[in-house]
Amino acid sequence: MSGADRFNVGIDLGTTNSVLAYLKPESAGDQGQVLAIDQVTQPGLVEARDQLPSFLYQTHEAEVSTGELALPWGSGGPQLVGQGARFLGAKTPLRLVASAKSWLCHGGVDRHSALLPLNAPEEVPKISPVAASATYLAHLQAAWDYRYPQQPLAQQNITLTVPASFDPAARDLTAEAARSLGLDNLTLLEEPQAALYAWVHASGEQWREQLQVGDLVLVVDIGGGTTDLSLVAVTEEAGNLALNRVAVGDHILLGGDNMDLALAYRIKAKLEAEGKTLQSWQIQALTHGCRDAKESLLEHPDEQAVPLVVPSRGSRLMGSTLRTELTREEVEQTLVDGFFPQVPITEHPRQAPRGGLTQMGLPYAQDAGITRHLAAFLCRQSHAADAFLSPGVDFIKPTAILLNGGVLKAPQLADRLLAVINGWLQPAGAPPARLLSGADLDRAVARGAAYYGYVRQGHGVRIRGGLASAFYVGIESAMPAVPGMPPPLQALCVAPFGMEEGSATSPSAQQFGLVVGEPVTFRFFGSTVRRDDTPGTLLDHWDDAELEELPPIQVTLPAEGRAAGEVVPVQLAARVNELGTLRLEAIAVGDQQRWQVELDVRENAL
Amino acid sequence: MDFNPVLPTSLDALHLLLAVVVLILLLFLILRAGRKTTATPVPPAADSAPAPAPKPEPPVLQTSDPVSALQLLGLLQQEARFVDFLQEDLKGFDDAEIGAVARVVHEGAAKLLGQYFTLEPVRSEQEETRITLEPGFDPAANRVTGNVVGEPPFSGTLVHRGWRASRAELPRLASHHDVRILAPAEVEL
């Protein structure tokens, strides 16, 4: 099967939902299709749905018989994936694996170690974040292969999306999960870019009329669990419009699920003020009810309140049903003002978006104000597009906004977001940003990823990006020890910002002594703002905000052909492979032998 | 005919509920009707085959298979607490309370309908307007009542637009699945 005969498949492996979209070979005229994914929705029932909830449930052998978990392609179980996992897990959370994707980019844990579900009793089988991601992919693969037995998924062009804010190790692990299933024709694509590709595809040739040279597109992607930001500059190359992804935001664990929960807790407080106490199952039902009520209120501006009813758990409905309502004021205060506060551009999150690397549990965003995170991003990236556009002053000023993610389907939230951004632009004398519309916010990422496969075959416009960070290795300076003072640290740039796929750096001038047979660990840093450092640049000092420490990297020189304990001088070189992941190599100074540097160090376990 | 204006407004909730129940019962009928049409293929329309009239088939009665009915009932219970509600004795509860529960039933059942069925009116004309049924109209889809005499075309008032399920797909069932369990007993450990 040659490249052109393959389907272009886009997989959005989301934090809460996964979607698979595809384009038939050599076709881009149509908008592609979304695979209806067969899944157990509750024991004994199988349905095909467009979204596969990214949940995994470890069933107890006495809980359901394996026959009840049968899937069209064979008997399932004891692991259950998708809507059914979510269904059972709602009442038995200790057997439910959720948010595996957020764990995948959590540097504080060994992502290969079987740790999920977190804190579950001993007898519950555990699974690693990588294996959980692979399980979701395997389900998608099985659903595809069942549907297209003649064109197995492993033989198609696959584009798998990752958050723009994923660090190199998390990207690598995502690719590893896919490769473990034999999905080798694989490319990674950043989710906000995929959303932009989907918009370009959906707009057809019209997109060239909606964007001009000098435009700067801000992509705001608010999913169920995460918020992802990117900036794309529109430039001209040989008379054609070109797109350049110039900046990406931090990984912010904040999304639609937080909003539903915030509303449920607000209602809970209201009920408790009335002297009613709620049990945990009622809060859960309330969260569910709030989601629907919220959507209704945000969609219909004339509705003032939506009743919320939590029926009793037992078969008696009458007399034990909890009744309340969700009012417009509550939604506006909690969601619109709580998550999208009208803040000046100078107001940034009260705490760093990422806590210490050693903390256990997911590093959820401390500050729920998405607009504050956005303000911080725009200020930090004020010079991101200097190479293409006029230099930014104070903060970078987008001219167009593309929204993505289910949350922003609510017009009131989208309007508020736009109003806040335009409230920053106007005093700075910049024209208001316009909204790029027409995207399917739930499925755009998968659709855009499928279209990207087609773009890679040489059609349409390609977004240039490369690495969204520069990467540095920490070097402890050789100097006499001073009591109470850690030895000063220098940072050596090993991979520059914007390094493109398929390119490599020449070996560093700096040499490192590696002991044969012993793992050597380096501290590792990334920077999304230092865009001019070239490989070999050695930093003596930097602002805390400039460099972010990533999980350490490690290299082990095998003892073969060398004496154990021997010290080998090596140089470091970086390469970005076709997949889009970063590789660091240690190269022996003498014989040029190369070793892979591990980006995900397994030692750093729980 | 006049409605009594002193009726409490919360009767609306009851109407709502009534509508849901009627809709659901209708759905059972539609499902059964659907099965019937697939079981006995409809002969081609008269205008395409003007020659000999098709031989009348002997009337066949079929027993409807309860599996999909039970499955639908199970889903209705799951999503809308349908069985729970119908098994309740409503005496002694005020309308406001019944109305609150009616919302649960309505919301759940409406969601379920949207998920597994596509419903459309049989006729697109406004209700309470005069319409004409041309000769050869489908008597299964258009029921004439009242002064039913003479030959079509019939002219009359459209009382109800009717409903047609243009799509009905229930979840597939595992072969071991016992559809008679509409809702399992739940035991929290």
mmCIF file of N, CA, C and O in Angstrom, chain A residues 431-503:
data_model
loop_
_atom_site.group_PDB
_atom_site.id
_atom_site.type_symbol
_atom_site.label_atom_id
_atom_site.label_comp_id
_atom_site.label_asym_id
_atom_site.label_seq_id
_atom_site.Cartn_x
_atom_site.Cartn_y
_atom_site.Cartn_z
ATOM 1 N N PRO A 431 -6.643 47.325 16.884
ATOM 2 C CA PRO A 431 -8.011 47.047 16.437
ATOM 3 C C PRO A 431 -8.558 45.812 17.149
ATOM 4 O O PRO A 431 -7.787 44.948 17.570
ATOM 5 N N PRO A 432 -9.881 45.743 17.319
ATOM 6 C CA PRO A 432 -10.445 44.565 17.996
ATOM 7 C C PRO A 432 -10.168 43.285 17.205
ATOM 8 O O PRO A 432 -10.106 43.305 15.978
ATOM 9 N N ALA A 433 -9.965 42.207 17.940
ATOM 10 C CA ALA A 433 -9.717 40.922 17.282
ATOM 11 C C ALA A 433 -11.033 40.376 16.769
ATOM 12 O O ALA A 433 -12.071 40.532 17.396
ATOM 13 N N ARG A 434 -10.997 39.727 15.620
ATOM 14 C CA ARG A 434 -12.233 39.148 15.099
ATOM 15 C C ARG A 434 -12.232 37.637 15.350
ATOM 16 O O ARG A 434 -11.187 37.011 15.498
ATOM 17 N N LEU A 435 -13.439 37.126 15.384
ATOM 18 C CA LEU A 435 -13.611 35.711 15.703
ATOM 19 C C LEU A 435 -13.645 34.915 14.402
ATOM 20 O O LEU A 435 -14.410 35.239 13.498
ATOM 21 N N LEU A 436 -12.799 33.910 14.295
ATOM 22 C CA LEU A 436 -12.849 33.021 13.131
ATOM 23 C C LEU A 436 -13.882 31.958 13.460
ATOM 24 O O LEU A 436 -13.739 31.234 14.438
ATOM 25 N N SER A 437 -14.930 31.895 12.681
ATOM 26 C CA SER A 437 -16.021 31.004 13.067
ATOM 27 C C SER A 437 -16.168 29.867 12.075
ATOM 28 O O SER A 437 -15.513 29.827 11.045
ATOM 29 N N GLY A 438 -17.039 28.976 12.429
ATOM 30 C CA GLY A 438 -17.396 27.917 11.493
ATOM 31 C C GLY A 438 -16.766 26.583 11.800
ATOM 32 O O GLY A 438 -16.801 25.678 10.989
ATOM 33 N N ALA A 439 -16.164 26.437 12.956
ATOM 34 C CA ALA A 439 -15.559 25.140 13.268
ATOM 35 C C ALA A 439 -16.487 24.315 14.156
ATOM 36 O O ALA A 439 -17.296 24.860 14.896
ATOM 37 N N ASP A 440 -16.357 23.002 14.037
ATOM 38 C CA ASP A 440 -17.107 22.067 14.875
ATOM 39 C C ASP A 440 -16.250 21.861 16.127
ATOM 40 O O ASP A 440 -15.262 21.162 16.099
ATOM 41 N N LEU A 441 -16.622 22.531 17.219
ATOM 42 C CA LEU A 441 -15.708 22.659 18.344
ATOM 43 C C LEU A 441 -15.356 21.348 19.041
ATOM 44 O O LEU A 441 -14.318 21.253 19.677
ATOM 45 N N ASP A 442 -16.228 20.344 18.936
ATOM 46 C CA ASP A 442 -15.937 19.079 19.610
ATOM 47 C C ASP A 442 -15.023 18.179 18.788
ATOM 48 O O ASP A 442 -14.296 17.368 19.332
ATOM 49 N N ARG A 443 -15.133 18.290 17.492
ATOM 50 C CA ARG A 443 -14.448 17.325 16.641
ATOM 51 C C ARG A 443 -13.380 17.958 15.770
ATOM 52 O O ARG A 443 -12.736 17.282 14.972
ATOM 53 N N ALA A 444 -13.189 19.279 15.921
ATOM 54 C CA ALA A 444 -12.271 19.981 15.035
ATOM 55 C C ALA A 444 -10.860 19.427 15.117
ATOM 56 O O ALA A 444 -10.179 19.314 14.101
ATOM 57 N N VAL A 445 -10.425 19.062 16.326
ATOM 58 C CA VAL A 445 -9.047 18.617 16.464
ATOM 59 C C VAL A 445 -8.818 17.336 15.663
ATOM 60 O O VAL A 445 -7.852 17.230 14.901
ATOM 61 N N ALA A 446 -9.717 16.384 15.779
ATOM 62 C CA ALA A 446 -9.552 15.136 15.027
ATOM 63 C C ALA A 446 -9.671 15.397 13.528
ATOM 64 O O ALA A 446 -8.894 14.881 12.720
ATOM 65 N N ARG A 447 -10.633 16.228 13.146
ATOM 66 C CA ARG A 447 -10.814 16.525 11.721
ATOM 67 C C ARG A 447 -9.591 17.228 11.155
ATOM 68 O O ARG A 447 -9.119 16.914 10.066
ATOM 69 N N GLY A 448 -9.081 18.202 11.923
ATOM 70 C CA GLY A 448 -7.907 18.939 11.478
ATOM 71 C C GLY A 448 -6.696 18.023 11.362
ATOM 72 O O GLY A 448 -5.879 18.167 10.456
ATOM 73 N N ALA A 449 -6.602 17.062 12.270
ATOM 74 C CA ALA A 449 -5.482 16.129 12.239
ATOM 75 C C ALA A 449 -5.553 15.250 10.993
ATOM 76 O O ALA A 449 -4.542 14.966 10.352
ATOM 77 N N ALA A 450 -6.777 14.844 10.628
ATOM 78 C CA ALA A 450 -6.941 14.036 9.418
ATOM 79 C C ALA A 450 -6.529 14.864 8.198
ATOM 80 O O ALA A 450 -5.824 14.382 7.298
ATOM 81 N N TYR A 451 -6.940 16.121 8.190
ATOM 82 C CA TYR A 451 -6.608 17.000 7.072
ATOM 83 C C TYR A 451 -5.100 17.234 7.003
ATOM 84 O O TYR A 451 -4.526 17.336 5.918
ATOM 85 N N TYR A 452 -4.458 17.268 8.159
ATOM 86 C CA TYR A 452 -3.013 17.479 8.196
ATOM 87 C C TYR A 452 -2.279 16.353 7.442
ATOM 88 O O TYR A 452 -1.291 16.591 6.764
ATOM 89 N N GLY A 453 -2.801 15.137 7.540
ATOM 90 C CA GLY A 453 -2.210 14.028 6.794
ATOM 91 C C GLY A 453 -2.217 14.321 5.305
ATOM 92 O O GLY A 453 -1.250 14.048 4.584
ATOM 93 N N TYR A 454 -3.312 14.918 4.859
ATOM 94 C CA TYR A 454 -3.453 15.281 3.450
ATOM 95 C C TYR A 454 -2.493 16.417 3.108
ATOM 96 O O TYR A 454 -1.839 16.406 2.056
ATOM 97 N N VAL A 455 -2.379 17.387 4.022
ATOM 98 C CA VAL A 455 -1.461 18.513 3.808
ATOM 99 C C VAL A 455 -0.034 18.007 3.688
ATOM 100 O O VAL A 455 0.738 18.468 2.854
ATOM 101 N N ARG A 456 0.300 17.020 4.491
ATOM 102 C CA ARG A 456 1.662 16.475 4.450
ATOM 103 C C ARG A 456 1.968 15.797 3.125
ATOM 104 O O ARG A 456 3.127 15.571 2.791
ATOM 105 N N GLN A 457 0.910 15.420 2.411
ATOM 106 C CA GLN A 457 1.143 14.822 1.096
ATOM 107 C C GLN A 457 1.373 15.909 0.043
ATOM 108 O O GLN A 457 1.407 15.627 -1.149
ATOM 109 N N GLY A 458 1.488 17.146 0.501
ATOM 110 C CA GLY A 458 1.852 18.210 -0.431
ATOM 111 C C GLY A 458 0.700 19.054 -0.909
ATOM 112 O O GLY A 458 0.792 19.710 -1.935
ATOM 113 N N HIS A 459 -0.435 19.035 -0.194
ATOM 114 C CA HIS A 459 -1.572 19.851 -0.601
ATOM 115 C C HIS A 459 -1.804 20.942 0.434
ATOM 116 O O HIS A 459 -1.618 20.719 1.613
ATOM 117 N N GLY A 460 -2.277 22.077 -0.035
ATOM 118 C CA GLY A 460 -2.733 23.105 0.902
ATOM 119 C C GLY A 460 -1.599 23.728 1.701
ATOM 120 O O GLY A 460 -0.420 23.437 1.503
ATOM 121 N N VAL A 461 -1.984 24.556 2.632
ATOM 122 C CA VAL A 461 -1.003 25.326 3.392
ATOM 123 C C VAL A 461 -0.597 24.557 4.645
ATOM 124 O O VAL A 461 -1.408 23.871 5.250
ATOM 125 N N ARG A 462 0.660 24.652 4.974
ATOM 126 C CA ARG A 462 1.153 23.945 6.144
ATOM 127 C C ARG A 462 1.571 24.967 7.193
ATOM 128 O O ARG A 462 2.169 25.980 6.868
ATOM 129 N N ILE A 463 1.236 24.695 8.424
ATOM 130 C CA ILE A 463 1.638 25.594 9.505
ATOM 131 C C ILE A 463 3.069 25.239 9.885
ATOM 132 O O ILE A 463 3.374 24.084 10.187
ATOM 133 N N ARG A 464 3.934 26.251 9.826
ATOM 134 C CA ARG A 464 5.315 25.992 10.238
ATOM 135 C C ARG A 464 5.400 26.190 11.740
ATOM 136 O O ARG A 464 4.822 27.115 12.286
ATOM 137 N N GLY A 465 6.102 25.312 12.385
ATOM 138 C CA GLY A 465 6.157 25.447 13.830
ATOM 139 C C GLY A 465 7.508 25.096 14.380
ATOM 140 O O GLY A 465 8.299 25.942 14.747
ATOM 141 N N GLY A 466 7.801 23.829 14.335
ATOM 142 C CA GLY A 466 9.031 23.377 14.964
ATOM 143 C C GLY A 466 8.859 23.321 16.471
ATOM 144 O O GLY A 466 7.744 23.401 16.988
ATOM 145 N N LEU A 467 9.964 23.203 17.165
ATOM 146 C CA LEU A 467 9.890 23.114 18.611
ATOM 147 C C LEU A 467 9.315 24.408 19.179
ATOM 148 O O LEU A 467 9.727 25.490 18.780
ATOM 149 N N ALA A 468 8.397 24.279 20.107
ATOM 150 C CA ALA A 468 7.787 25.465 20.708
ATOM 151 C C ALA A 468 8.577 25.938 21.918
ATOM 152 O O ALA A 468 8.196 26.871 22.589
ATOM 153 N N SER A 469 9.672 25.253 22.218
ATOM 154 C CA SER A 469 10.526 25.641 23.339
ATOM 155 C C SER A 469 11.974 25.472 22.918
ATOM 156 O O SER A 469 12.274 24.689 22.016
ATOM 157 N N ALA A 470 12.840 26.196 23.590
ATOM 158 C CA ALA A 470 14.260 25.880 23.509
ATOM 159 C C ALA A 470 14.554 24.978 24.710
ATOM 160 O O ALA A 470 13.906 25.103 25.742
ATOM 161 N N PHE A 471 15.507 24.057 24.538
ATOM 162 C CA PHE A 471 15.795 23.124 25.636
ATOM 163 C C PHE A 471 17.240 23.255 26.098
ATOM 164 O O PHE A 471 18.135 23.525 25.303
ATOM 165 N N TYR A 472 17.392 23.066 27.399
ATOM 166 C CA TYR A 472 18.694 23.296 28.039
ATOM 167 C C TYR A 472 19.028 22.145 28.975
ATOM 168 O O TYR A 472 18.144 21.565 29.600
ATOM 169 N N VAL A 473 20.308 21.864 29.055
ATOM 170 C CA VAL A 473 20.793 20.893 30.018
ATOM 171 C C VAL A 473 21.493 21.672 31.127
ATOM 172 O O VAL A 473 22.253 22.603 30.853
ATOM 173 N N GLY A 474 21.178 21.301 32.361
ATOM 174 C CA GLY A 474 21.789 21.994 33.496
ATOM 175 C C GLY A 474 23.204 21.483 33.752
ATOM 176 O O GLY A 474 23.447 20.283 33.739
ATOM 177 N N ILE A 475 24.125 22.391 33.941
ATOM 178 C CA ILE A 475 25.514 22.010 34.246
ATOM 179 C C ILE A 475 25.897 22.662 35.559
ATOM 180 O O ILE A 475 25.766 23.879 35.704
ATOM 181 N N GLU A 476 26.341 21.854 36.491
ATOM 182 C CA GLU A 476 26.801 22.438 37.744
ATOM 183 C C GLU A 476 28.220 22.917 37.554
ATOM 184 O O GLU A 476 29.093 22.165 37.140
ATOM 185 N N SER A 477 28.462 24.204 37.827
ATOM 186 C CA SER A 477 29.793 24.756 37.598
ATOM 187 C C SER A 477 30.776 24.147 38.573
ATOM 188 O O SER A 477 30.443 23.877 39.727
ATOM 189 N N ALA A 478 31.974 23.970 38.085
ATOM 190 C CA ALA A 478 33.033 23.468 38.962
ATOM 191 C C ALA A 478 33.572 24.641 39.747
ATOM 192 O O ALA A 478 34.200 25.532 39.187
ATOM 193 N N MET A 479 33.252 24.729 41.000
ATOM 194 C CA MET A 479 33.811 25.771 41.850
ATOM 195 C C MET A 479 33.815 25.278 43.286
ATOM 196 O O MET A 479 33.094 24.352 43.630
ATOM 197 N N PRO A 480 34.654 25.855 44.117
ATOM 198 C CA PRO A 480 34.749 25.356 45.491
ATOM 199 C C PRO A 480 33.399 25.418 46.184
ATOM 200 O O PRO A 480 32.640 26.373 45.996
ATOM 201 N N ALA A 481 33.087 24.397 46.960
ATOM 202 C CA ALA A 481 31.810 24.349 47.646
ATOM 203 C C ALA A 481 31.722 25.451 48.691
ATOM 204 O O ALA A 481 32.685 25.720 49.400
ATOM 205 N N VAL A 482 30.599 26.118 48.759
ATOM 206 C CA VAL A 482 30.343 27.127 49.778
ATOM 207 C C VAL A 482 29.225 26.578 50.652
ATOM 208 O O VAL A 482 28.170 26.216 50.128
ATOM 209 N N PRO A 483 29.460 26.474 51.972
ATOM 210 C CA PRO A 483 28.412 25.878 52.814
ATOM 211 C C PRO A 483 27.091 26.616 52.669
ATOM 212 O O PRO A 483 27.059 27.846 52.623
ATOM 213 N N GLY A 484 26.009 25.850 52.550
ATOM 214 C CA GLY A 484 24.671 26.434 52.487
ATOM 215 C C GLY A 484 24.318 26.996 51.128
ATOM 216 O O GLY A 484 23.224 27.517 50.937
ATOM 217 N N MET A 485 25.232 26.905 50.189
ATOM 218 C CA MET A 485 24.923 27.430 48.855
ATOM 219 C C MET A 485 25.006 26.291 47.853
ATOM 220 O O MET A 485 26.024 25.615 47.760
ATOM 221 N N PRO A 486 23.946 26.054 47.115
ATOM 222 C CA PRO A 486 24.057 25.015 46.082
ATOM 223 C C PRO A 486 25.047 25.515 45.031
ATOM 224 O O PRO A 486 25.152 26.719 44.800
ATOM 225 N N PRO A 487 25.797 24.604 44.420
ATOM 226 C CA PRO A 487 26.729 25.061 43.395
ATOM 227 C C PRO A 487 25.952 25.765 42.295
ATOM 228 O O PRO A 487 24.859 25.334 41.928
ATOM 229 N N PRO A 488 26.467 26.885 41.782
ATOM 230 C CA PRO A 488 25.720 27.607 40.761
ATOM 231 C C PRO A 488 25.494 26.736 39.531
ATOM 232 O O PRO A 488 26.326 25.891 39.198
ATOM 233 N N LEU A 489 24.359 26.956 38.931
ATOM 234 C CA LEU A 489 23.950 26.110 37.811
ATOM 235 C C LEU A 489 24.015 26.930 36.534
ATOM 236 O O LEU A 489 23.613 28.091 36.492
ATOM 237 N N GLN A 490 24.545 26.322 35.503
ATOM 238 C CA GLN A 490 24.493 26.947 34.184
ATOM 239 C C GLN A 490 23.574 26.123 33.310
ATOM 240 O O GLN A 490 23.381 24.939 33.546
ATOM 241 N N ALA A 491 23.026 26.763 32.287
ATOM 242 C CA ALA A 491 22.138 26.039 31.381
ATOM 243 C C ALA A 491 22.720 26.107 29.980
ATOM 244 O O ALA A 491 22.984 27.189 29.458
ATOM 245 N N LEU A 492 22.928 24.928 29.420
ATOM 246 C CA LEU A 492 23.488 24.840 28.073
ATOM 247 C C LEU A 492 22.354 24.559 27.087
ATOM 248 O O LEU A 492 21.633 23.567 27.229
ATOM 249 N N CYS A 493 22.208 25.430 26.114
ATOM 250 C CA CYS A 493 21.150 25.215 25.128
ATOM 251 C C CYS A 493 21.537 24.052 24.226
ATOM 252 O O CYS A 493 22.607 24.052 23.624
ATOM 253 N N VAL A 494 20.664 23.047 24.168
ATOM 254 C CA VAL A 494 20.962 21.899 23.295
ATOM 255 C C VAL A 494 20.037 21.849 22.092
ATOM 256 O O VAL A 494 20.382 21.264 21.066
ATOM 257 N N ALA A 495 18.846 22.438 22.211
ATOM 258 C CA ALA A 495 17.929 22.446 21.058
ATOM 259 C C ALA A 495 17.307 23.824 21.003
ATOM 260 O O ALA A 495 16.727 24.274 21.986
ATOM 261 N N PRO A 496 17.428 24.532 19.879
ATOM 262 C CA PRO A 496 16.914 25.898 19.810
ATOM 263 C C PRO A 496 15.418 25.935 19.570
ATOM 264 O O PRO A 496 14.819 24.959 19.110
ATOM 265 N N PHE A 497 14.830 27.064 19.869
ATOM 266 C CA PHE A 497 13.417 27.306 19.604
ATOM 267 C C PHE A 497 13.167 27.193 18.101
ATOM 268 O O PHE A 497 13.961 27.641 17.286
ATOM 269 N N GLY A 498 12.042 26.581 17.747
ATOM 270 C CA GLY A 498 11.652 26.538 16.337
ATOM 271 C C GLY A 498 12.375 25.498 15.510
ATOM 272 O O GLY A 498 12.218 25.448 14.295
ATOM 273 N N MET A 499 13.145 24.642 16.148
ATOM 274 C CA MET A 499 13.852 23.587 15.415
ATOM 275 C C MET A 499 12.820 22.717 14.689
ATOM 276 O O MET A 499 11.845 22.272 15.276
ATOM 277 N N GLU A 500 13.051 22.505 13.410
ATOM 278 C CA GLU A 500 12.005 21.852 12.618
ATOM 279 C C GLU A 500 12.183 20.345 12.528
ATOM 280 O O GLU A 500 13.270 19.817 12.736
ATOM 281 N N GLU A 501 11.086 19.702 12.179
ATOM 282 C CA GLU A 501 11.111 18.253 11.993
ATOM 283 C C GLU A 501 12.189 17.860 10.998
ATOM 284 O O GLU A 501 12.360 18.501 9.976
ATOM 285 N N GLY A 502 12.875 16.780 11.311
ATOM 286 C CA GLY A 502 13.869 16.274 10.393
ATOM 287 C C GLY A 502 15.191 17.022 10.444
ATOM 288 O O GLY A 502 16.065 16.762 9.633
ATOM 289 N N SER A 503 15.338 17.962 11.371
ATOM 290 C CA SER A 503 16.621 18.667 11.439
ATOM 291 C C SER A 503 17.393 18.223 12.677
ATOM 292 O O SER A 503 16.838 17.630 13.593
#
